[in-house]
XYZ file of C-alpha atoms in Angstrom:
326
model
C -10.188 -32.971 -7.081
C -13.364 -31.692 -8.768
C -16.270 -30.744 -6.550
C -19.507 -32.697 -6.775
C -21.620 -29.553 -7.065
C -20.840 -27.642 -10.249
C -21.972 -24.414 -8.569
C -19.120 -24.797 -6.063
C -16.433 -25.298 -8.715
C -14.939 -21.845 -8.116
C -15.198 -21.972 -4.318
C -12.060 -22.344 -2.234
C -11.172 -25.036 0.297
C -8.016 -24.848 2.424
C -6.475 -26.546 5.447
C -4.576 -23.642 7.044
C -4.710 -19.856 6.615
C -2.021 -17.493 5.325
C -1.282 -15.200 8.266
C 1.369 -12.820 9.529
C 3.095 -13.215 12.891
C 1.117 -10.385 14.468
C -2.279 -11.867 13.620
C -1.209 -15.309 14.882
C -0.445 -13.739 18.256
C 2.023 -14.621 20.987
C 0.123 -17.686 22.163
C 2.087 -20.818 21.118
C -1.002 -23.018 21.608
C -3.667 -21.770 19.215
C -6.958 -23.499 18.618
C -8.688 -22.578 15.387
C -12.170 -23.212 14.169
C -12.595 -24.019 10.494
C -15.748 -23.396 8.502
C -15.824 -24.306 4.827
C -17.489 -21.687 2.642
C -18.188 -19.663 5.792
C -18.368 -16.292 4.043
C -17.601 -14.566 0.771
C -14.182 -13.096 0.110
C -13.924 -9.384 0.835
C -12.325 -8.705 -2.558
C -13.440 -11.311 -5.131
C -16.755 -12.253 -3.401
C -16.136 -16.013 -3.798
C -17.015 -18.286 -0.829
C -13.930 -19.577 0.972
C -12.869 -21.453 4.107
C -13.007 -19.187 7.154
C -10.649 -19.667 10.120
C -11.296 -18.102 13.538
C -8.997 -18.062 16.574
C -7.919 -16.117 19.666
C -4.351 -14.736 19.302
C -3.722 -14.626 23.062
C -4.793 -13.378 26.460
C -6.627 -10.072 26.325
C -6.990 -10.163 22.548
C -10.144 -10.250 20.459
C -11.096 -13.178 18.265
C -9.777 -12.791 14.734
C -10.873 -14.347 11.450
C -9.777 -14.476 7.835
C -11.542 -11.960 5.592
C -10.172 -12.755 2.110
C -9.538 -16.025 0.287
C -6.105 -17.559 -0.139
C -6.020 -16.880 -3.883
C -6.394 -13.128 -3.353
C -3.831 -13.277 -0.531
C -1.279 -15.047 -2.742
C -1.805 -12.649 -5.633
C -0.841 -9.661 -3.470
C 1.361 -11.554 -0.954
C -0.665 -10.306 2.017
C -2.098 -11.688 5.251
C -5.654 -13.026 5.020
C -6.706 -11.060 8.096
C -4.902 -7.687 8.281
C -4.120 -7.493 4.529
C -0.585 -6.234 5.205
C 2.391 -7.382 3.165
C 3.873 -10.604 4.557
C 7.482 -9.602 3.897
C 7.574 -6.000 5.074
C 4.458 -5.722 7.250
C 3.342 -2.629 5.332
C 0.148 -1.709 3.468
C 0.121 -2.702 -0.193
C -0.058 0.933 -1.269
C 3.275 1.668 0.438
C 4.918 -1.387 -1.119
C 3.565 -0.786 -4.622
C 4.436 2.924 -4.488
C 8.028 2.210 -3.475
C 8.504 -0.535 -6.076
C 6.550 1.265 -8.809
C 4.112 -1.593 -9.327
C 0.576 -1.361 -10.613
C -2.085 -3.719 -9.319
C -3.746 -5.795 -12.009
C -6.607 -7.071 -9.888
C -9.916 -5.638 -11.173
C -12.211 -3.798 -8.809
C -15.495 -4.214 -10.696
C -17.985 -6.903 -9.703
C -18.074 -8.280 -13.255
C -14.380 -9.109 -13.610
C -12.990 -9.768 -10.131
C -14.374 -13.314 -9.717
C -13.233 -14.271 -13.218
C -9.765 -12.859 -12.508
C -9.508 -14.736 -9.198
C -10.435 -18.043 -10.845
C -7.829 -17.542 -13.570
C -5.117 -16.693 -11.038
C -6.034 -19.761 -8.966
C -5.729 -21.995 -12.030
C -2.414 -20.410 -13.017
C -0.908 -20.894 -9.564
C -2.205 -24.465 -9.461
C -0.304 -25.105 -12.709
C 2.945 -23.832 -11.211
C 2.774 -20.172 -12.208
C 3.974 -17.822 -9.481
C 1.864 -15.013 -8.118
C 2.112 -11.521 -9.513
C 4.298 -10.385 -6.585
C 6.680 -13.349 -6.989
C 7.207 -12.844 -10.697
C 9.559 -10.037 -9.847
C 10.729 -7.903 -12.726
C 12.873 -4.807 -12.517
C 12.527 -2.959 -9.239
C 14.467 0.134 -8.261
C 17.142 -0.074 -5.593
C 15.805 3.178 -4.141
C 12.408 1.565 -3.612
C 13.933 -1.493 -1.951
C 15.961 0.676 0.406
C 12.845 2.651 1.232
C 10.955 -0.535 2.122
C 13.833 -1.774 4.287
C 13.726 1.456 6.285
C 9.947 1.333 6.686
C 9.637 -2.425 7.263
C 8.002 -3.605 10.482
C 10.246 -6.467 11.528
C 8.775 -7.085 14.987
C 5.162 -8.160 15.611
C 2.801 -5.497 16.924
C 0.416 -7.354 19.222
C -1.474 -4.224 20.262
C -3.251 -4.519 16.934
C -5.053 -7.575 18.364
C -6.678 -5.650 21.210
C -10.479 -5.656 21.533
C -12.460 -2.971 19.762
C -13.714 0.085 21.616
C -17.021 -0.440 23.394
C -19.695 1.501 21.531
C -21.908 1.620 24.620
C -19.072 3.105 26.704
C -18.612 5.811 24.067
C -22.298 6.689 24.553
C -21.965 6.502 28.352
C -24.363 3.537 28.566
C -22.105 0.512 29.280
C -23.054 -1.196 32.561
C -20.668 -4.173 32.442
C -17.732 -2.400 34.040
C -14.558 -4.493 34.242
C -16.411 -7.530 32.870
C -16.918 -5.851 29.477
C -14.814 -7.647 26.843
C -14.345 -4.423 24.884
C -12.045 -1.486 25.578
C -13.377 1.402 27.615
C -11.751 4.290 25.771
C -13.033 7.344 23.998
C -12.817 6.890 20.221
C -10.541 9.277 18.331
C -12.040 10.611 15.118
C -9.421 11.070 12.384
C -8.642 9.803 8.897
C -7.402 6.487 10.330
C -10.921 5.824 11.603
C -12.202 5.323 8.056
C -10.617 2.168 6.637
C -12.058 -0.594 4.484
C -10.911 -3.897 3.024
C -10.987 -2.979 -0.659
C -8.920 0.190 -0.295
C -6.348 -1.667 1.807
C -6.124 -4.598 -0.624
C -6.002 -2.621 -3.887
C -3.848 0.144 -2.417
C -6.203 3.015 -3.240
C -6.709 5.911 -0.810
C -5.523 3.893 2.186
C -5.255 6.358 5.124
C -2.630 4.247 6.924
C -0.439 4.115 3.809
C -0.906 7.839 3.232
C 0.287 8.591 6.763
C 3.362 6.357 6.409
C 4.350 7.792 3.022
C 3.776 11.398 4.096
C 5.887 11.041 7.246
C 8.698 9.306 5.352
C 8.745 11.956 2.617
C 8.869 14.712 5.248
C 11.775 12.964 6.985
C 13.639 12.889 3.656
C 13.166 16.622 3.120
C 10.162 16.375 0.807
C 7.514 17.890 3.037
C 4.830 19.478 0.829
C 5.283 23.272 0.736
C 2.580 25.478 2.197
C 2.086 27.187 -1.150
C -0.637 25.095 -2.808
C 0.235 26.547 -6.225
C 3.513 24.610 -6.297
C 2.852 21.495 -8.379
C 6.309 20.670 -9.726
C 9.287 18.597 -8.624
C 12.948 19.228 -9.407
C 15.187 16.311 -10.468
C 18.961 16.756 -10.327
C 22.056 14.719 -11.199
C 20.475 13.210 -14.303
C 22.539 10.967 -16.599
C 24.355 12.898 -19.316
C 22.813 10.891 -22.177
C 19.210 11.170 -20.936
C 16.553 12.753 -23.151
C 13.206 14.322 -22.343
C 11.402 11.267 -23.751
C 13.466 8.969 -21.519
C 12.656 11.092 -18.461
C 8.951 10.942 -19.276
C 9.107 7.152 -19.618
C 10.830 6.687 -16.263
C 8.494 9.140 -14.508
C 5.322 7.465 -15.781
C 6.698 3.988 -15.003
C 7.644 4.937 -11.438
C 4.195 6.398 -10.651
C 1.667 3.591 -11.171
C -0.902 5.308 -8.944
C -0.774 8.569 -10.914
C -2.493 8.833 -14.265
C -0.127 9.781 -17.097
C -2.639 12.440 -18.128
C -1.897 14.280 -14.850
C 1.649 14.964 -16.071
C 1.531 18.505 -17.456
C 5.031 18.982 -18.857
C 8.707 18.149 -18.433
C 11.365 20.837 -18.763
C 14.766 19.231 -19.340
C 17.887 21.380 -18.964
C 20.730 19.375 -20.496
C 23.461 21.814 -19.527
C 22.871 21.469 -15.802
C 21.590 17.849 -15.962
C 18.316 18.674 -14.246
C 14.606 18.631 -15.056
C 11.369 20.131 -13.776
C 8.429 17.703 -13.599
C 5.190 19.701 -13.692
C 1.843 18.154 -12.720
C -1.692 19.364 -13.358
C -2.838 19.081 -9.736
C -1.299 19.129 -6.269
C -2.307 15.573 -5.164
C -0.427 14.054 -8.129
C 2.683 16.039 -7.227
C 2.429 14.857 -3.619
C 2.110 11.214 -4.743
C 5.259 11.682 -6.846
C 7.131 13.199 -3.895
C 6.172 10.219 -1.734
C 7.341 7.750 -4.395
C 10.646 9.574 -4.948
C 11.401 10.280 -1.299
C 14.487 8.065 -1.437
C 15.417 9.076 -4.979
C 14.591 7.844 -8.462
C 16.658 5.283 -10.371
C 17.217 6.252 -14.018
C 19.534 4.082 -16.126
C 21.225 2.704 -13.021
C 21.891 6.153 -11.555
C 20.246 7.601 -8.440
C 18.492 10.886 -9.127
C 17.483 13.139 -6.246
C 14.111 14.884 -6.130
C 13.075 18.127 -4.474
C 9.991 20.295 -4.484
C 9.923 23.179 -6.917
C 9.720 26.806 -5.858
C 6.959 29.363 -6.027
C 6.474 31.686 -8.974
C 9.099 34.148 -7.770
C 11.570 31.399 -7.005
C 11.017 29.764 -10.388
C 11.661 33.057 -12.163
C 14.944 33.548 -10.331
C 16.009 29.958 -10.938
C 15.176 30.213 -14.652
C 17.278 33.342 -14.961
C 20.258 31.717 -13.272
C 20.251 28.345 -15.073
C 23.206 29.498 -17.168
C 25.435 29.453 -14.061
C 26.619 25.881 -13.205
C 27.485 26.946 -9.644
C 23.989 28.184 -8.859
C 22.400 25.126 -10.488
C 24.478 22.840 -8.294
C 23.394 24.781 -5.222
C 19.726 24.491 -6.213
C 20.010 20.709 -6.492
């Protein structure tokens, strides 16, 4: 139904929010307030219908922060911006599945993109996350291991009282905020845009780093090591094919950061060399559960230092030693 005001043609109206189980809370009787065009979307800046509610006893009031169009495009909750299927940040999901976000981040294009996606979904087109495409089995297994299946209601607790942190709160037990000392770390600096677009999300970085370390891909202390070792490659694979699969599986790493690929056909292995350490760490996080190449699971390990590389290069002619290195 077209809106009477032409200036509101791109604004969103909805009857119920898109939320995860955690944000809804454990209270079976929820009363929500609805305010049409209550605020602008945190990602596309278009006015949308804002919902506000209390998830349960002892919880803070929560509200939707992005519009439903942006939530459907990325398949996330309108409040916490976590994936609705796995309960993980979008950066973790996209890294595991090797997907690149197509939502623009500039002010000029994001509203235009949101309007086009809303029209496409209104015409029956599925969202970008529902379109599917080829996804690696290694990435799916990784997401199943990391998935948060049970709701985490502690996330709905009140914020820390800023006056208590300064030693000036006089409300005592009647204060609706938590009386705890704030902990200053990287998780203290989060914002909506980084969480939604999956760029430099500290929560996602912590999850990916811990998972990679658990899989034996903890970054070595030697900062000069910027290469990864792939073993058990398919026999018919070429260096060009390896480069294609590597670039495709690392959507958050620029292809220009890939320095070189050394393919050793005899031992069915390859060294993937990057130009900087952060790019190598992103690759290790993405390949923590292996890399699928032509339907075959390829294992990944960190390369060695300069002395170790020299010894390994000298012993590549021995199949026994190459198998041990893998």
